[in-house]
């Protein structure tokens, strides 16, 4: 490692710590979110420095991009920026009151003991790790041929430890169910966002879909895969929602639900079929593995993208049976592009 | 070989200077409109120069094409977002700095 690299890494590490601290302690929630997004981008750069481009892509798109967008939309729901600050200040005052502090003391002590126990456990584990262990990397490389793909990360995610990815997909689905159980989407009406955002979304969304397809395909032999591709699709969905598009009410019922569960369903189905054929759950025969992984990933990409976009939508989209009138077009006539000049 | 390396270095340094100027402008300019001006103009040219410098060192045409694509996408995004931020600021009633 050259001196320049060492300087860069040191700077990166300290910037990460500083950003994390600032994001946690900032009383202004908007500022905290912006700092969190900056933290995510620097974290992605850190993963690149650690030679983990797959994780870097996921971190940049999900960690910084989509989580940031979700946090910002949550903040918008909290009310104005000042409103959220007022909430925070109120809490702060409440926290500083002596009576409350006394009531909380046992809990705080318990929390401290638990945190210290976790920290001590981590330190113990790190100290007792044997040095110079090769890890599982060699095992992965030896069995790469039978996994059906040549990218070791995809091999681990979709083949060797397929059930981890299956559970991750389920967690994503459960999150959406949790959000949906909180209530319906607040407003359904579409709006025209102005010519700039409209043009931007029209230019970027096809590109994002193409890039998602590319990442999905390339995941078999290079960095990429379902989560990265799915988050790009999700980003396209968020952009469309920001640009004022809303899913048609006709699509909000069964079609939406089917596309949401498609990933988990394809994964489970692929696993089950081989149980019937006398193999283990998710144990693919090497000759089919490549095709199967691509199919599962394609289904998962679609589901992840739609789930993320649905999370951004914030509530369960209302479903109505198509009646006599045609479903609304994507742009109401009354709000055609008007190049209005603000005075 | 040597000529392209020198040219590439010059372009990269020029790009870095533009980035520095843009960052200083972002930190020091008085209001949101002038900051946007500093950021988008300088970063677009800065990134363009950095991309030009890297294209000279690129191993293949595909890499060069991808780099150019990145620049074009950033141009598109930053110009649109600068417009949107400025529009939101005007709507909110933030006065122009005089």
mmCIF file with all atom_site columns, N, CA and C in Angstrom, chain A residues 192 196-207 239-240 243 245 330-331:
data_model
loop_
_atom_site.group_PDB
_atom_site.id
_atom_site.type_symbol
_atom_site.label_atom_id
_atom_site.label_alt_id
_atom_site.label_comp_id
_atom_site.label_asym_id
_atom_site.label_entity_id
_atom_site.label_seq_id
_atom_site.pdbx_PDB_ins_code
_atom_site.Cartn_x
_atom_site.Cartn_y
_atom_site.Cartn_z
_atom_site.occupancy
_atom_site.B_iso_or_equiv
_atom_site.pdbx_formal_charge
_atom_site.auth_seq_id
_atom_site.auth_comp_id
_atom_site.auth_asym_id
_atom_site.auth_atom_id
_atom_site.pdbx_PDB_model_num
ATOM 1  N N  . UNK A 1 192 ? -48.911 16.979 -12.278 1.00 0.00 ? 192 UNK A N  1
ATOM 2  C CA . UNK A 1 192 ? -47.871 17.174 -13.279 1.00 0.00 ? 192 UNK A CA 1
ATOM 3  C C  . UNK A 1 192 ? -46.773 18.026 -12.658 1.00 0.00 ? 192 UNK A C  1
ATOM 4  N N  . UNK A 1 196 ? -39.376 19.987 -16.316 1.00 0.00 ? 196 UNK A N  1
ATOM 5  C CA . UNK A 1 196 ? -38.009 19.491 -16.102 1.00 0.00 ? 196 UNK A CA 1
ATOM 6  C C  . UNK A 1 196 ? -38.023 18.084 -15.508 1.00 0.00 ? 196 UNK A C  1
ATOM 7  N N  . UNK A 1 197 ? -38.775 17.925 -14.410 1.00 0.00 ? 197 UNK A N  1
ATOM 8  C CA . UNK A 1 197 ? -38.814 16.623 -13.752 1.00 0.00 ? 197 UNK A CA 1
ATOM 9  C C  . UNK A 1 197 ? -39.437 15.580 -14.669 1.00 0.00 ? 197 UNK A C  1
ATOM 10 N N  . UNK A 1 198 ? -40.436 16.016 -15.446 1.00 0.00 ? 198 UNK A N  1
ATOM 11 C CA . UNK A 1 198 ? -41.086 15.102 -16.371 1.00 0.00 ? 198 UNK A CA 1
ATOM 12 C C  . UNK A 1 198 ? -40.093 14.604 -17.428 1.00 0.00 ? 198 UNK A C  1
ATOM 13 N N  . UNK A 1 199 ? -39.326 15.530 -18.009 1.00 0.00 ? 199 UNK A N  1
ATOM 14 C CA . UNK A 1 199 ? -38.347 15.138 -19.019 1.00 0.00 ? 199 UNK A CA 1
ATOM 15 C C  . UNK A 1 199 ? -37.272 14.252 -18.417 1.00 0.00 ? 199 UNK A C  1
ATOM 16 N N  . UNK A 1 200 ? -36.823 14.646 -17.215 1.00 0.00 ? 200 UNK A N  1
ATOM 17 C CA . UNK A 1 200 ? -35.783 13.853 -16.555 1.00 0.00 ? 200 UNK A CA 1
ATOM 18 C C  . UNK A 1 200 ? -36.256 12.423 -16.342 1.00 0.00 ? 200 UNK A C  1
ATOM 19 N N  . UNK A 1 201 ? -37.497 12.268 -15.858 1.00 0.00 ? 201 UNK A N  1
ATOM 20 C CA . UNK A 1 201 ? -37.968 10.909 -15.586 1.00 0.00 ? 201 UNK A CA 1
ATOM 21 C C  . UNK A 1 201 ? -38.153 10.138 -16.889 1.00 0.00 ? 201 UNK A C  1
ATOM 22 N N  . UNK A 1 202 ? -38.610 10.825 -17.938 1.00 0.00 ? 202 UNK A N  1
ATOM 23 C CA . UNK A 1 202 ? -38.779 10.123 -19.211 1.00 0.00 ? 202 UNK A CA 1
ATOM 24 C C  . UNK A 1 202 ? -37.446 9.654  -19.787 1.00 0.00 ? 202 UNK A C  1
ATOM 25 N N  . UNK A 1 203 ? -36.396 10.444 -19.548 1.00 0.00 ? 203 UNK A N  1
ATOM 26 C CA . UNK A 1 203 ? -35.085 10.054 -20.065 1.00 0.00 ? 203 UNK A CA 1
ATOM 27 C C  . UNK A 1 203 ? -34.445 8.975  -19.202 1.00 0.00 ? 203 UNK A C  1
ATOM 28 N N  . UNK A 1 204 ? -34.610 9.129  -17.874 1.00 0.00 ? 204 UNK A N  1
ATOM 29 C CA . UNK A 1 204 ? -33.848 8.254  -16.971 1.00 0.00 ? 204 UNK A CA 1
ATOM 30 C C  . UNK A 1 204 ? -34.491 6.893  -16.759 1.00 0.00 ? 204 UNK A C  1
ATOM 31 N N  . UNK A 1 205 ? -35.838 6.838  -16.737 1.00 0.00 ? 205 UNK A N  1
ATOM 32 C CA . UNK A 1 205 ? -36.480 5.570  -16.381 1.00 0.00 ? 205 UNK A CA 1
ATOM 33 C C  . UNK A 1 205 ? -36.143 4.448  -17.376 1.00 0.00 ? 205 UNK A C  1
ATOM 34 N N  . UNK A 1 206 ? -36.217 4.688  -18.695 1.00 0.00 ? 206 UNK A N  1
ATOM 35 C CA . UNK A 1 206 ? -35.806 3.607  -19.605 1.00 0.00 ? 206 UNK A CA 1
ATOM 36 C C  . UNK A 1 206 ? -34.349 3.191  -19.407 1.00 0.00 ? 206 UNK A C  1
ATOM 37 N N  . UNK A 1 207 ? -33.493 4.202  -19.147 1.00 0.00 ? 207 UNK A N  1
ATOM 38 C CA . UNK A 1 207 ? -32.081 3.891  -18.903 1.00 0.00 ? 207 UNK A CA 1
ATOM 39 C C  . UNK A 1 207 ? -31.915 3.033  -17.653 1.00 0.00 ? 207 UNK A C  1
ATOM 40 N N  . UNK A 1 239 ? -38.561 7.580  -8.881  1.00 0.00 ? 239 UNK A N  1
ATOM 41 C CA . UNK A 1 239 ? -38.496 8.741  -9.771  1.00 0.00 ? 239 UNK A CA 1
ATOM 42 C C  . UNK A 1 239 ? -39.853 8.999  -10.417 1.00 0.00 ? 239 UNK A C  1
ATOM 43 N N  . UNK A 1 240 ? -40.517 7.917  -10.839 1.00 0.00 ? 240 UNK A N  1
ATOM 44 C CA . UNK A 1 240 ? -41.836 8.069  -11.454 1.00 0.00 ? 240 UNK A CA 1
ATOM 45 C C  . UNK A 1 240 ? -42.843 8.621  -10.448 1.00 0.00 ? 240 UNK A C  1
ATOM 46 N N  . UNK A 1 243 ? -42.238 12.162 -9.898  1.00 0.00 ? 243 UNK A N  1
ATOM 47 C CA . UNK A 1 243 ? -42.662 12.939 -11.056 1.00 0.00 ? 243 UNK A CA 1
ATOM 48 C C  . UNK A 1 243 ? -44.179 12.994 -11.160 1.00 0.00 ? 243 UNK A C  1
ATOM 49 N N  . UNK A 1 245 ? -46.477 10.387 -11.176 1.00 0.00 ? 245 UNK A N  1
ATOM 50 C CA . UNK A 1 245 ? -47.225 9.244  -11.692 1.00 0.00 ? 245 UNK A CA 1
ATOM 51 C C  . UNK A 1 245 ? -47.732 8.416  -10.524 1.00 0.00 ? 245 UNK A C  1
ATOM 52 N N  . UNK A 1 330 ? -52.393 8.418  -17.614 1.00 0.00 ? 330 UNK A N  1
ATOM 53 C CA . UNK A 1 330 ? -51.336 8.800  -16.683 1.00 0.00 ? 330 UNK A CA 1
ATOM 54 C C  . UNK A 1 330 ? -51.264 10.301 -16.453 1.00 0.00 ? 330 UNK A C  1
ATOM 55 N N  . UNK A 1 331 ? -51.906 11.084 -17.311 1.00 0.00 ? 331 UNK A N  1
ATOM 56 C CA . UNK A 1 331 ? -51.822 12.513 -17.148 1.00 0.00 ? 331 UNK A CA 1
ATOM 57 C C  . UNK A 1 331 ? -53.200 13.102 -17.380 1.00 0.00 ? 331 UNK A C  1
#
